[in-house]
Coordinates of C-alpha atoms in Angstrom, one line a residue:
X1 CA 114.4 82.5 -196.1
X2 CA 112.5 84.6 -193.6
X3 CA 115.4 85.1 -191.1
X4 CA 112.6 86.4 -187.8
X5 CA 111.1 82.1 -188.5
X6 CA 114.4 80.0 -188.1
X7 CA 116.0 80.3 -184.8
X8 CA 118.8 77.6 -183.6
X9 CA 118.9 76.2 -180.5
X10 CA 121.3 74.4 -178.8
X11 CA 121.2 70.9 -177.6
X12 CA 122.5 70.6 -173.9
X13 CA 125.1 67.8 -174.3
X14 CA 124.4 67.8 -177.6
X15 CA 127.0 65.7 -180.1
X16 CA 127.7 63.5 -182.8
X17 CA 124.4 61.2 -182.2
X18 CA 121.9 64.4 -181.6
X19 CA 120.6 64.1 -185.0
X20 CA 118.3 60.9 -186.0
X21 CA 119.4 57.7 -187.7
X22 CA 123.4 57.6 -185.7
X23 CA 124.5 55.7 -183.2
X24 CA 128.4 56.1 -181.9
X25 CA 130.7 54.4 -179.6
X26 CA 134.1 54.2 -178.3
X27 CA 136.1 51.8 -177.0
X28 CA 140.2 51.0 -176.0
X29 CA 141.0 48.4 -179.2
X30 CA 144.8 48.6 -177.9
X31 CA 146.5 51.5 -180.0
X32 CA 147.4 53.0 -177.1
X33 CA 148.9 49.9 -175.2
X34 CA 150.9 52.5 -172.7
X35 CA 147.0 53.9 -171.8
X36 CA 144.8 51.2 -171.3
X37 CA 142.2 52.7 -169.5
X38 CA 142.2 55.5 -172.6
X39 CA 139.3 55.0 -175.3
X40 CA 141.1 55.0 -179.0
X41 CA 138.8 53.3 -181.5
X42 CA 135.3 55.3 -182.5
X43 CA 132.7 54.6 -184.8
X44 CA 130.0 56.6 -186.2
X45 CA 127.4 54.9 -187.9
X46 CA 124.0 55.9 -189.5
X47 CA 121.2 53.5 -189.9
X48 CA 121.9 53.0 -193.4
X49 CA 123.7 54.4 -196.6
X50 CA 123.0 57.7 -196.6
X51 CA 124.7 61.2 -198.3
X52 CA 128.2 61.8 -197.1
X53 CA 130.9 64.5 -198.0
X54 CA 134.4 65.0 -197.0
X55 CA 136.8 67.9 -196.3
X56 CA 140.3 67.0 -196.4
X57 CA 144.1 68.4 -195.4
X58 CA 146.1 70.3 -198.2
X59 CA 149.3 68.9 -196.5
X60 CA 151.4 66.9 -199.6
X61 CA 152.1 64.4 -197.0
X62 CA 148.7 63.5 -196.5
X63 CA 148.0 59.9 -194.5
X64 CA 146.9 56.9 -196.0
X65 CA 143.3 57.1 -194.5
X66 CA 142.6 60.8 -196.0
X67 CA 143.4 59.4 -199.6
X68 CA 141.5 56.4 -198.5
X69 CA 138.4 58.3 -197.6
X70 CA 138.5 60.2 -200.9
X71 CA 138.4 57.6 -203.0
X72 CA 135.4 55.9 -201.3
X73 CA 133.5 59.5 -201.1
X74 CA 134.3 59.5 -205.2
X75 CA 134.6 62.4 -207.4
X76 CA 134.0 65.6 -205.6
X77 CA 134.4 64.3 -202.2
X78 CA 130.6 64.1 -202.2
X79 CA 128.8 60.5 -202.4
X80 CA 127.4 58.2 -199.8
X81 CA 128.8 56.0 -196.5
X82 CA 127.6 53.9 -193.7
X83 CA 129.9 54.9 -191.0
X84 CA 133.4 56.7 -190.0
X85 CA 136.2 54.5 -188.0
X86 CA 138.4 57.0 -186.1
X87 CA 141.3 55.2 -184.5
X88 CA 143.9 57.3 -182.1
X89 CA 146.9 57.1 -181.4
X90 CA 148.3 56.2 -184.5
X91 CA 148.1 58.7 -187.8
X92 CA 149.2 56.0 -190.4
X93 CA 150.9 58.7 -192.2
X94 CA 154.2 58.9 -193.8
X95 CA 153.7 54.9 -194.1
X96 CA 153.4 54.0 -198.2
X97 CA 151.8 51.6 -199.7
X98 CA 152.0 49.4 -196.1
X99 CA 149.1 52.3 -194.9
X100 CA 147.2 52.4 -197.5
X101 CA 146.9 48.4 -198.0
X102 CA 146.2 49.1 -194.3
X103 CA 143.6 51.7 -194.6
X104 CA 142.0 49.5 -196.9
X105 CA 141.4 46.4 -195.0
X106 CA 140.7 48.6 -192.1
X107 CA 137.8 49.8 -194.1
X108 CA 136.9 46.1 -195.0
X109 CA 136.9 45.2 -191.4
X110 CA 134.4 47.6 -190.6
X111 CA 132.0 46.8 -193.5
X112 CA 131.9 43.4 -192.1
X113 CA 130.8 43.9 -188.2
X114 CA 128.6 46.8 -189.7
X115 CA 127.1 44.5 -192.4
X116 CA 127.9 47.2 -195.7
X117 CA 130.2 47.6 -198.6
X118 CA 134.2 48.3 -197.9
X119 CA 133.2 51.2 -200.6
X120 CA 130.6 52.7 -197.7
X121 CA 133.2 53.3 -195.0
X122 CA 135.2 56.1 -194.2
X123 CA 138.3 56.1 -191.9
X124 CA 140.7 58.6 -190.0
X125 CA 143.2 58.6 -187.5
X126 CA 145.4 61.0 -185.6
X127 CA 148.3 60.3 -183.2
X128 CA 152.2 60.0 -184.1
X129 CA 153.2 60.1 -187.6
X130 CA 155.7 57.6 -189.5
X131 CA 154.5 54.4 -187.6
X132 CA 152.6 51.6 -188.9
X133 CA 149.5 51.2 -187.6
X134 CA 148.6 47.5 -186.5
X135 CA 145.0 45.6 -188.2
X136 CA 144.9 43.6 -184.5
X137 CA 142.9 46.0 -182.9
X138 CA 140.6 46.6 -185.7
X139 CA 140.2 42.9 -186.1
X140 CA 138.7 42.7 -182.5
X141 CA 138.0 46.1 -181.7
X142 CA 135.6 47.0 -184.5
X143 CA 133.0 44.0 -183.9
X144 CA 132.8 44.5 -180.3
X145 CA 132.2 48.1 -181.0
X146 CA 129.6 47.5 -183.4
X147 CA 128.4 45.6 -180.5
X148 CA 127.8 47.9 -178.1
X149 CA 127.2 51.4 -180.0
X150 CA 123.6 53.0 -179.2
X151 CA 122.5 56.6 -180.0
X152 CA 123.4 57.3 -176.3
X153 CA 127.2 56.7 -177.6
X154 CA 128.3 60.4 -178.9
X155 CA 130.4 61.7 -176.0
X156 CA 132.3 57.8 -175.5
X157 CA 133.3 58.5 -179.5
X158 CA 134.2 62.1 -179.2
X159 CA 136.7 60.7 -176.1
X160 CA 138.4 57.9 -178.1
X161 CA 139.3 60.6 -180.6
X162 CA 141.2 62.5 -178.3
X163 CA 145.1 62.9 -178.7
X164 CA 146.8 65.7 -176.9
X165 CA 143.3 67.6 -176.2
X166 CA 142.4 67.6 -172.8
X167 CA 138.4 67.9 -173.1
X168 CA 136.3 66.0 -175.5
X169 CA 135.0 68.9 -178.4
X170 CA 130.4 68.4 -178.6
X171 CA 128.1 70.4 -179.8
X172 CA 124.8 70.4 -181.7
X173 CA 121.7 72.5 -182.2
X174 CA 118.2 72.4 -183.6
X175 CA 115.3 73.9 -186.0
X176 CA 112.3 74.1 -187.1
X177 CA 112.3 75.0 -191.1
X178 CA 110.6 77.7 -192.3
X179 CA 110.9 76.4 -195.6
X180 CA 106.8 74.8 -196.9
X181 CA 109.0 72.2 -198.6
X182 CA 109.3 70.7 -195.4
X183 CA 105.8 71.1 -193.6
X184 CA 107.9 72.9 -190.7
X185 CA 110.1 69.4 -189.9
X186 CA 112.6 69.6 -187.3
X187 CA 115.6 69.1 -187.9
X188 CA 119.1 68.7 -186.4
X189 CA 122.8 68.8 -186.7
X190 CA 125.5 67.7 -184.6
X191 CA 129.4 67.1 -184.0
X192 CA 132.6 65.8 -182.8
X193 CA 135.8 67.3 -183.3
X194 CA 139.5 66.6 -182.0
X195 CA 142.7 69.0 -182.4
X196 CA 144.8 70.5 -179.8
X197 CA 148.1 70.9 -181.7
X198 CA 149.1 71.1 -185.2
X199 CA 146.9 73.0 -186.2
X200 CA 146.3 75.3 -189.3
X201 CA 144.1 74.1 -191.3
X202 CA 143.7 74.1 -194.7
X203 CA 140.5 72.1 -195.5
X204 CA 139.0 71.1 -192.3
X205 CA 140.6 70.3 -188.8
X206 CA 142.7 67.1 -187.3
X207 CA 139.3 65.0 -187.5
X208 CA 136.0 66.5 -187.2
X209 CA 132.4 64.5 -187.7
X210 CA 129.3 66.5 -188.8
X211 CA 125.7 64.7 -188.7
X212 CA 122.6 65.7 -189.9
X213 CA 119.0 64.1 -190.2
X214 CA 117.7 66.5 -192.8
X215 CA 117.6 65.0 -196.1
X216 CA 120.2 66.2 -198.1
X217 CA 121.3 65.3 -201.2
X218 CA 125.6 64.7 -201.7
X219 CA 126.5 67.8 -203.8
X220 CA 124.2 70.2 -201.5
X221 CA 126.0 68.5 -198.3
X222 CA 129.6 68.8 -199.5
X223 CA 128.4 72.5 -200.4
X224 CA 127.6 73.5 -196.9
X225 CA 130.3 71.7 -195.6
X226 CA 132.7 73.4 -197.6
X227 CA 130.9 76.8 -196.9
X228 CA 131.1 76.1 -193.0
X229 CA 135.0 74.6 -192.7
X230 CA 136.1 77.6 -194.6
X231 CA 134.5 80.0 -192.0
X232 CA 135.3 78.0 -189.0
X233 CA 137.9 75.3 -189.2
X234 CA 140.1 77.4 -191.5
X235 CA 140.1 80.1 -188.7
X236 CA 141.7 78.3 -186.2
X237 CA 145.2 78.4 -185.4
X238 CA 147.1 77.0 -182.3
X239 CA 150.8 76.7 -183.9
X240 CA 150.4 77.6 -187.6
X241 CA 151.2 73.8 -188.5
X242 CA 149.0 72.2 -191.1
X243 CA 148.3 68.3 -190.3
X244 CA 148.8 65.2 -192.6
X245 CA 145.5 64.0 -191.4
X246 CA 143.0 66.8 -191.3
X247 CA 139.9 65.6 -192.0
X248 CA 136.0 66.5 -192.0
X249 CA 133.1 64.5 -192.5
X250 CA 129.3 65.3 -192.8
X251 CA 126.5 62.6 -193.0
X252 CA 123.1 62.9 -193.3
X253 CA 120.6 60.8 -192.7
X254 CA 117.5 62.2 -193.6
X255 CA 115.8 60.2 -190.6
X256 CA 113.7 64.0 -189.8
X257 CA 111.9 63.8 -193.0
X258 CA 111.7 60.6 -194.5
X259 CA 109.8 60.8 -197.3
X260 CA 110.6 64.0 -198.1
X261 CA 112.8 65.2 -200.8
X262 CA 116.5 65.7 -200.5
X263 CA 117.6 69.4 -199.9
X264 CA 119.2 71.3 -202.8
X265 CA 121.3 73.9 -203.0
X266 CA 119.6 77.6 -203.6
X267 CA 116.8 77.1 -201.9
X268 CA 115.6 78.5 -198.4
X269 CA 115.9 74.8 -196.7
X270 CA 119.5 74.7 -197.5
X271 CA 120.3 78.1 -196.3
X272 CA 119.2 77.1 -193.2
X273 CA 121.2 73.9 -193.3
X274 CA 124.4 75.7 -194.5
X275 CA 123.5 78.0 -191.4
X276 CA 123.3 75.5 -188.2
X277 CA 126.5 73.4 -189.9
X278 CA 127.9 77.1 -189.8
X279 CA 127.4 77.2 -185.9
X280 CA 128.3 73.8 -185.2
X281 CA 131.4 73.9 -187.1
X282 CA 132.5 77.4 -185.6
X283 CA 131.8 76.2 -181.7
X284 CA 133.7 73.1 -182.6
X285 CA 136.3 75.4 -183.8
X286 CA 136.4 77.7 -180.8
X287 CA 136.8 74.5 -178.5
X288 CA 140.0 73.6 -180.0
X289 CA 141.1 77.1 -179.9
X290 CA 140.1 77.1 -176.2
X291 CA 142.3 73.4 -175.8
X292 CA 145.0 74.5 -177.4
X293 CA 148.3 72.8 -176.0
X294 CA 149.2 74.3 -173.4
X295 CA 146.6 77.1 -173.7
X296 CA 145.5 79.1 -170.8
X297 CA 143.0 81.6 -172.6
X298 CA 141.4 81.6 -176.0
X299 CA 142.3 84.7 -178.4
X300 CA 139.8 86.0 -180.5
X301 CA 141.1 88.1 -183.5
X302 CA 138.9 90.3 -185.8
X303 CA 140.6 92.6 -188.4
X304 CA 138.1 94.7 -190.4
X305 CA 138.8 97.3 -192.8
X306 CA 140.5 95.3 -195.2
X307 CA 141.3 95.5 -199.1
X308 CA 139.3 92.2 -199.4
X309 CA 138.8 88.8 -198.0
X310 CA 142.5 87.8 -198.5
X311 CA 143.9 90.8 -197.1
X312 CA 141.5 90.2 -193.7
X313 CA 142.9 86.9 -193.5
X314 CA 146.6 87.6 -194.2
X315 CA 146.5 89.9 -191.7
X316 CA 144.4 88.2 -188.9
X317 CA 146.4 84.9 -189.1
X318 CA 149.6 86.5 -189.0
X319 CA 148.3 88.1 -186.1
X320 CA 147.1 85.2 -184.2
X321 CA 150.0 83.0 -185.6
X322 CA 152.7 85.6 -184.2
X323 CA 154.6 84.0 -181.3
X324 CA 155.2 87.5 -179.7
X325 CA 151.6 87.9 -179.3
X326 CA 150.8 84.9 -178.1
X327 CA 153.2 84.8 -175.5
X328 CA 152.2 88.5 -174.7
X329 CA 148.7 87.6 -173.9
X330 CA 150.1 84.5 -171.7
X331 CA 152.4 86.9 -169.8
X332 CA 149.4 89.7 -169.6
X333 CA 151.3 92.5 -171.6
X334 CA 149.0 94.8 -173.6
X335 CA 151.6 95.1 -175.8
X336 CA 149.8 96.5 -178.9
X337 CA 153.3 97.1 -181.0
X338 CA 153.8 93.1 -181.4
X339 CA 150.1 93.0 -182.8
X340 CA 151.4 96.5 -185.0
X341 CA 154.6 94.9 -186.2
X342 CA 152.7 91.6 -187.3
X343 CA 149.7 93.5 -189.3
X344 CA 152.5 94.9 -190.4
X345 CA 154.5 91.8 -191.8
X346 CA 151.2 90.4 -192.8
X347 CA 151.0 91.7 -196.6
X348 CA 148.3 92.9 -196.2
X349 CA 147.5 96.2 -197.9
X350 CA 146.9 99.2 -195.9
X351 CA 148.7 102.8 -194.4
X352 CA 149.6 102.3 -191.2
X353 CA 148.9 106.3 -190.4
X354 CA 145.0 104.2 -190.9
X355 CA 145.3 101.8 -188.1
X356 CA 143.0 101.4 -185.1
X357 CA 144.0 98.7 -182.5
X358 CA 142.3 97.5 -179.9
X359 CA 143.0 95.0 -176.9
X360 CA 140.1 93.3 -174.9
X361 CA 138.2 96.8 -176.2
X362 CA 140.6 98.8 -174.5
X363 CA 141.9 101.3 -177.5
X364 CA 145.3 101.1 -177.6
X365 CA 146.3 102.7 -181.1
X366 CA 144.5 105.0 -183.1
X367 CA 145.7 106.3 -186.5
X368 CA 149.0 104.3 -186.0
X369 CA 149.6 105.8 -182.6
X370 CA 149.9 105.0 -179.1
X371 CA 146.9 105.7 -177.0
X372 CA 147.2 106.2 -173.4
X373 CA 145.4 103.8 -171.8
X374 CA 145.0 102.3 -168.0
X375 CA 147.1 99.5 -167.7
X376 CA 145.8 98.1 -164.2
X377 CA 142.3 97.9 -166.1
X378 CA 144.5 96.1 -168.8
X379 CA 145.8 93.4 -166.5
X380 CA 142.3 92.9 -164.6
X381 CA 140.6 92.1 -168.2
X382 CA 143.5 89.7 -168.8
X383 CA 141.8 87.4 -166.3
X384 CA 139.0 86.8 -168.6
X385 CA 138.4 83.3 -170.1
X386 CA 139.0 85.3 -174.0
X387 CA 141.4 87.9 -174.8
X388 CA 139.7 89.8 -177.8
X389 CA 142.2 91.4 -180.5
X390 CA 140.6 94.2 -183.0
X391 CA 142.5 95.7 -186.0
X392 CA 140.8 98.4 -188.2
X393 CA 143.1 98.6 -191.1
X394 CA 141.3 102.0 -192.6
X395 CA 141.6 100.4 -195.9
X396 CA 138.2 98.8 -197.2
X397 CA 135.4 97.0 -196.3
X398 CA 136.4 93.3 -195.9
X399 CA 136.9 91.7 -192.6
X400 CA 137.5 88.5 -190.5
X401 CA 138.0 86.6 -187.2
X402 CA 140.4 84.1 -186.6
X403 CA 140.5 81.7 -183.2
X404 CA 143.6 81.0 -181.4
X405 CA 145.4 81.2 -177.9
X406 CA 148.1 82.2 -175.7
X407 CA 151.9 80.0 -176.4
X408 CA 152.9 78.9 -172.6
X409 CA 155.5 77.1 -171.2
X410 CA 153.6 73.9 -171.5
X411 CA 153.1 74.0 -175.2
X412 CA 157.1 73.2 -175.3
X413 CA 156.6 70.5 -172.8
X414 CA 154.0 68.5 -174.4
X415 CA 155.2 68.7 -177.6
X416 CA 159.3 68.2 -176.4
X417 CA 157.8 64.9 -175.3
X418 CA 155.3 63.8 -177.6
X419 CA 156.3 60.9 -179.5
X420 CA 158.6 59.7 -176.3

């Protein structure tokens, strides 16, 4: 691919509904019957059937709609769909064979106001685990959301996804392709995301939606979704709690390029692909980041110098997963020895005589050591919307960045009273 002929750009208000062939909605179906001026049903849904893939939690407790969603994606988690149904409000997780029968009909529901096979929709939800989650509002929510969804619809569905995150999580960008396959076709790709709490991903993030209306074929799709989660999603860390109902989906719809052929993987068209889902997934990613419960700045944490990939990440997430630290940043103490002491703890392989650390780019350690440093300076950068963290571990090449934020007083509160 020549890198100086593909350039992204981003969409202003761009979202789920940037790209061609989608239209979205949201709308209050009655989950949340405490709320009822709160959106909690979404739908997503392209034109037609068209390649889907799916990214899913690790958690062994996984809800009824993840395994749902995987058996209508098929082998691979890479296949084909109509549309996503995202309820709130309600994880149906921890609920047995009830939730699945559930899940199920809730998938039936939606293939009959959307006019498709059961097989061709895919589901999630998010809320408070262990509770049944009532058909009722699917039964009358889904048509008269069907009803009403236009391509206009994006940000309404990226609200009714919304559980403990105070901002609705867009974003979308654009491109010309430098690849002759495509005769220079513009194409784009856009999101929606939700997560404010439990989260530390494994596979993808609470519930996430990725569009696309290049033409892509399933395997290529899943591919690139993989490739982006792993560099985004997985970064993130508010609490270090993996969900039951992580899940990411990708559709594309190939409305850009109609006739043309689907993309495949190793060839420049999918590079670029792989490239914007890249930066829509890692935006998405630093939103929730940014949102975290509670959160009053988002951490950025980059450890280079590392044995190898595993090493960067053991020691970046332990980093940004350390309560210490995070309640240091809140508190706006440059306190470099909680970041020392959880490299440290990490596993990761290094000499700490090695060790570079620096705070918002102040060097604070150098070979292991203090270094003197101004700490009014210190406090004064603390005011900035991102507190950067960089580790030099002196001991290879290999290096990360992992997304997180500051623990506050309100993280206990929201989550002391969350299911109450």
């Amino acid at each position: 691919m020549n890198a100086s002929a593909f350039e992204l750009s981003p969409l202003e208000g761009g979202g789920v509904t940037s790209a061609a062939g989608f239209k979205a909605g949201g709308i209050h179906a009655g989950f949340r019957k405490k709320t009822p001026d709160r959106l909690d049903l979404a739908l997503v849904e392209a034109d037609e059937v068209c390649s889907a893939a799916g990214a899913f939690t690790t958690n062994v407790f996984c809800a009824a709609p993840v395994i749902v969603s995987r058996e209508n994606l098929g082998e691979g988690c890479a296949g084909t769909a109509r549309c996503i149904v995202v309820n709130s409000g309600n994880a149906n997780a921890a609920t047995g064979d009830v939730g699945l029968t559930t899940a199920r009909r809730e998938c039936e529901i939606a293939a009959e106001a959307v006019g498709c096979a059961a097989e061709d929709v895919l589901v999630a939800s998010t809320g408070v685990i262990g509770q049944h989650l009532p058909l009722e509002p699917f039964e009358t929510g889904l048509p008269a959301l069907h009803a009403k969804i236009d391509a206009a619809g994006g940000a309404e569905a990226a609200r009714a996804i919304m559980t403990t995150d105070t901002v609705p999580k867009e974003w979308a960008v654009c491109y010309q392709s430098a690849d002759p396959a495509y005769d220079g076709a513009t194409f784009t790709v856009g999101g929606m995301c939700k997560g404010s709490g439990m989260i530390m991903p494994n596979m993808a993030t609470m519930i996430a939606v990725v569009t696309t209306d290049a033409p892509v074929a399933p395997s290529a799709l899943h591919e690139a979704l993989l490739s982006a989660v792993s560099q985004s999603f997985n970064k993130v860390t508010v609490d270090s709690d993996t969900s039951t109902n992580d899940t990411c989906f990708a559709m594309a719809s190939g409305a850009a390029a109609p006739e043309a052929r689907p993309i495949e993987l190793g060839t420049p068209a999918y590079e670029e692909l792989a490239a914007a889902m890249l930066e829509v997934c890692m935006q998405l990613a630093r939103k929730i980041a940014t949102d975290g419960e509670g959160a009053t700045r988002l951490v950025t944490v980059t450890v280079t110098g590392a044995a190898d990939d595993a090493d960067a990440d053991r020691a970046a997430r332990t980093v940004a997963n350390s309560p210490l630290v995070k309640t240091a940043i809140y508190g706006h103490d440059c306190n470099w020895g909680r970041i020392a002491a959880a490299l440290g703890k990490s596993g990761a392989r290094f000499d700490a005589s090695n060790v570079s650390i620096d705070i918002m780019g102040i060097p604070v350690c150098r070979n292991g050591l203090t270094v003197p440093f101004d700490e009014d300076e210190a406090l004064r950068r603390f005011e900035d919307p991102e507190i950067t963290i960089a580790a030099d571990l002196g001991q290879g090449r290999a290096a990360t960045t992992v997304w997180t934020c500051d623990f506050t007083h309100e993280y206990v509160t929201i989550n002391g009273d969350y299911r109450t």
